[in-house]
Short mmCIF file of C-alpha atoms in Angstrom, two decimals:
data_model
loop_
_atom_site.label_atom_id
_atom_site.label_comp_id
_atom_site.label_asym_id
_atom_site.label_seq_id
_atom_site.Cartn_x
_atom_site.Cartn_y
_atom_site.Cartn_z
CA MET V 1 16.03 -7.62 11.87
CA ALA V 2 17.69 -4.64 10.18
CA ILE V 3 20.90 -6.60 9.63
CA GLN V 4 18.95 -9.40 7.97
CA ILE V 5 17.19 -6.97 5.63
CA ILE V 6 20.47 -5.27 4.70
CA PHE V 7 22.08 -8.66 4.09
CA ASN V 8 19.16 -9.71 1.91
CA VAL V 9 19.33 -6.52 -0.20
CA LEU V 10 23.10 -6.92 -0.61
CA ILE V 11 22.60 -10.46 -1.86
CA ALA V 12 19.98 -9.17 -4.31
CA ILE V 13 22.40 -6.54 -5.61
CA MET V 14 25.21 -9.10 -5.87
CA TRP V 15 22.85 -11.37 -7.81
CA MET V 16 22.14 -8.54 -10.22
CA PHE V 17 25.87 -7.99 -10.78
CA LEU V 18 26.64 -11.70 -11.17
CA SER V 19 23.80 -12.29 -13.61
CA GLU V 20 24.60 -9.04 -15.46
CA SER V 21 20.91 -8.26 -15.60
CA TYR V 22 19.93 -4.96 -14.01
CA THR V 23 16.16 -5.32 -14.02
CA VAL V 24 13.55 -5.29 -11.31
CA LEU V 25 12.89 -8.98 -11.91
CA SER V 26 16.56 -9.78 -11.40
CA PHE V 27 16.54 -7.80 -8.14
CA PHE V 28 13.52 -9.73 -6.83
CA ILE V 29 15.07 -13.06 -7.84
CA GLY V 30 18.15 -12.07 -5.83
CA LEU V 31 15.90 -11.00 -2.96
CA PHE V 32 14.25 -14.44 -2.88
CA ILE V 33 17.65 -16.12 -3.06
CA GLY V 34 18.74 -14.01 -0.09
CA MET V 35 15.58 -14.96 1.82
CA GLY V 36 16.32 -18.61 1.13
CA LEU V 37 19.91 -18.24 2.35
CA LEU V 38 18.78 -16.46 5.50
CA PHE V 39 16.12 -19.09 6.08
CA PHE V 40 18.57 -21.97 5.82
CA LEU V 41 21.21 -20.16 7.90
CA ARG V 42 18.76 -18.91 10.54
CA ARG V 43 20.24 -21.11 13.26
CA PHE V 44 23.39 -18.98 13.08
CA VAL V 45 21.47 -15.68 13.29
CA PRO V 46 20.42 -14.89 16.88
CA ASP V 47 17.26 -12.98 15.93
CA ILE V 48 13.99 -14.36 14.58
CA PHE V 49 13.72 -14.72 10.78
CA TYR V 50 12.72 -11.25 9.61
CA VAL V 51 9.94 -12.39 7.26
CA ILE V 52 8.11 -13.80 10.27
CA ARG V 53 8.45 -10.48 12.08
CA LEU V 54 7.20 -8.59 9.00
CA TYR V 55 4.19 -10.93 8.93
CA ARG V 56 3.50 -10.21 12.60
CA ILE V 57 3.72 -6.44 11.98
CA ALA V 58 1.23 -6.78 9.13
CA LYS V 59 -1.02 -8.85 11.43
CA LEU V 60 -0.89 -6.10 14.10
CA ASN V 61 -1.84 -3.53 11.46
CA MET V 62 -4.79 -5.67 10.33
CA ILE V 63 -5.96 -6.09 13.93
CA PHE V 64 -5.81 -2.34 14.41
CA LEU V 65 -7.74 -1.67 11.19
CA ARG V 66 -10.40 -4.21 12.18
CA GLU V 67 -10.78 -2.66 15.64
CA LEU V 68 -10.82 0.83 14.12
CA ILE V 69 -13.66 -0.06 11.76
CA LEU V 70 -15.67 -1.98 14.36
CA SER V 71 -15.36 0.75 16.99
CA SER V 72 -16.15 3.48 14.44
CA VAL V 73 -19.38 1.70 13.50
CA SER V 74 -20.18 1.24 17.19
CA ILE V 75 -19.62 4.94 17.96
CA VAL V 76 -21.72 6.03 14.98
CA ALA V 77 -24.52 3.71 16.13
CA LEU V 78 -24.34 5.21 19.63
CA ALA V 79 -24.36 8.76 18.27
CA TYR V 80 -27.46 8.21 16.15
CA LYS V 81 -29.56 6.60 18.87
CA PRO V 82 -32.53 8.77 19.85
CA LYS V 83 -31.81 8.21 23.53
CA LEU V 84 -28.19 8.32 24.62
CA ASP V 85 -27.88 5.39 27.03
CA ILE V 86 -24.14 4.98 27.43
CA GLU V 87 -22.10 4.03 30.45
CA PRO V 88 -18.78 5.90 30.30
CA GLY V 89 -16.07 4.88 32.70
CA ILE V 90 -12.40 4.58 33.51
CA PHE V 91 -10.82 1.21 34.16
CA ALA V 92 -7.34 -0.10 34.88
CA LEU V 93 -5.89 -2.49 32.32
CA PRO V 94 -3.18 -4.72 33.84
CA ILE V 95 -0.44 -5.17 31.25
CA GLU V 96 2.34 -7.69 30.74
CA LEU V 97 4.39 -5.40 28.49
CA LYS V 98 7.78 -4.43 29.88
CA SER V 99 9.51 -1.88 27.67
CA SER V 100 8.38 1.70 27.42
CA TRP V 101 8.17 1.34 23.63
CA GLU V 102 5.65 -1.50 23.93
CA ILE V 103 3.59 0.41 26.49
CA ALA V 104 3.60 3.55 24.36
CA LEU V 105 2.49 1.56 21.31
CA LEU V 106 -0.37 -0.02 23.25
CA GLY V 107 -1.44 3.36 24.62
CA ASN V 108 -1.39 4.89 21.14
CA LEU V 109 -3.38 2.04 19.61
CA ILE V 110 -5.99 2.37 22.37
CA SER V 111 -6.19 6.15 21.94
CA LEU V 112 -6.45 5.92 18.16
CA THR V 113 -9.41 3.56 18.43
CA PRO V 114 -12.66 5.60 18.62
CA GLY V 115 -14.45 5.43 21.94
CA THR V 116 -11.36 4.75 24.07
CA LEU V 117 -8.56 6.91 25.38
CA SER V 118 -5.51 5.93 27.39
CA VAL V 119 -5.43 8.36 30.29
CA ALA V 120 -2.33 7.41 32.26
CA VAL V 121 0.24 4.73 32.91
CA ALA V 122 0.89 3.56 36.46
CA ASP V 123 4.24 4.51 37.98
CA ASP V 124 5.41 0.88 37.98
CA ASN V 125 4.27 0.34 34.35
CA SER V 126 1.93 -2.46 35.40
CA LYS V 127 -1.36 -0.78 34.41
CA ILE V 128 -2.78 1.59 31.84
CA TYR V 129 -5.82 3.61 32.85
CA ILE V 130 -8.33 3.80 30.01
CA HIS V 131 -11.43 5.94 29.54
CA ALA V 132 -14.15 4.23 27.52
CA MET V 133 -17.16 6.01 26.08
CA ASP V 134 -19.42 2.99 26.60
CA LEU V 135 -18.32 0.50 29.23
CA PRO V 136 -21.05 -2.05 29.96
CA ASP V 137 -18.60 -4.78 31.06
CA VAL V 138 -15.12 -3.98 32.35
CA GLU V 139 -13.85 -7.57 32.27
CA ALA V 140 -14.92 -8.01 28.64
CA SER V 141 -13.10 -4.81 27.67
CA ILE V 142 -9.94 -5.91 29.48
CA THR V 143 -10.05 -9.34 27.86
CA GLU V 144 -10.64 -7.87 24.40
CA ILE V 145 -7.68 -5.47 24.62
CA LYS V 146 -5.37 -8.13 26.06
CA GLU V 147 -6.35 -10.70 23.41
CA THR V 148 -6.00 -8.31 20.48
CA PHE V 149 -3.56 -5.44 20.93
CA GLU V 150 -1.36 -6.64 23.78
CA LYS V 151 -0.96 -10.15 22.38
CA ALA V 152 -0.08 -8.83 18.90
CA ILE V 153 2.42 -6.33 20.31
CA MET V 154 4.16 -9.09 22.28
CA GLU V 155 4.33 -11.24 19.12
CA VAL V 156 6.00 -8.40 17.22
CA THR V 157 8.50 -7.34 19.86
CA ARG V 158 9.51 -10.67 21.39
#
């Protein structure tokens, strides 16, 4: 991905020199020309087209922001209830992620979401143990994390 971005910026700079116009508009025209070249030559580049990966990174960020807002509202609602009727618990989340970078990212996203905390990773990297402030249904929590965070991380990294 980094090579594609560098190639695209170099094409934009070359476009600026060839057109003898050193403006921001000229740079962006060259950037779009470079994107077009990379798109049409993508069968010769072994990695995925970098614009698709940038879209998937933005999608992961939006998923995290959505979960952050929803869980923050949920935690505030729990905190302001007259009677605190929560069911805290720890559960094991089986994961399909392989690299330590992917597992660390998932653990950080879980810990940054209010109401959940990643406690530990199994020795064989097959499970993450998570503490949840309110855990009425373990299977629903596992499904939600797998369908949001884990799926988006796999889209970005693979």
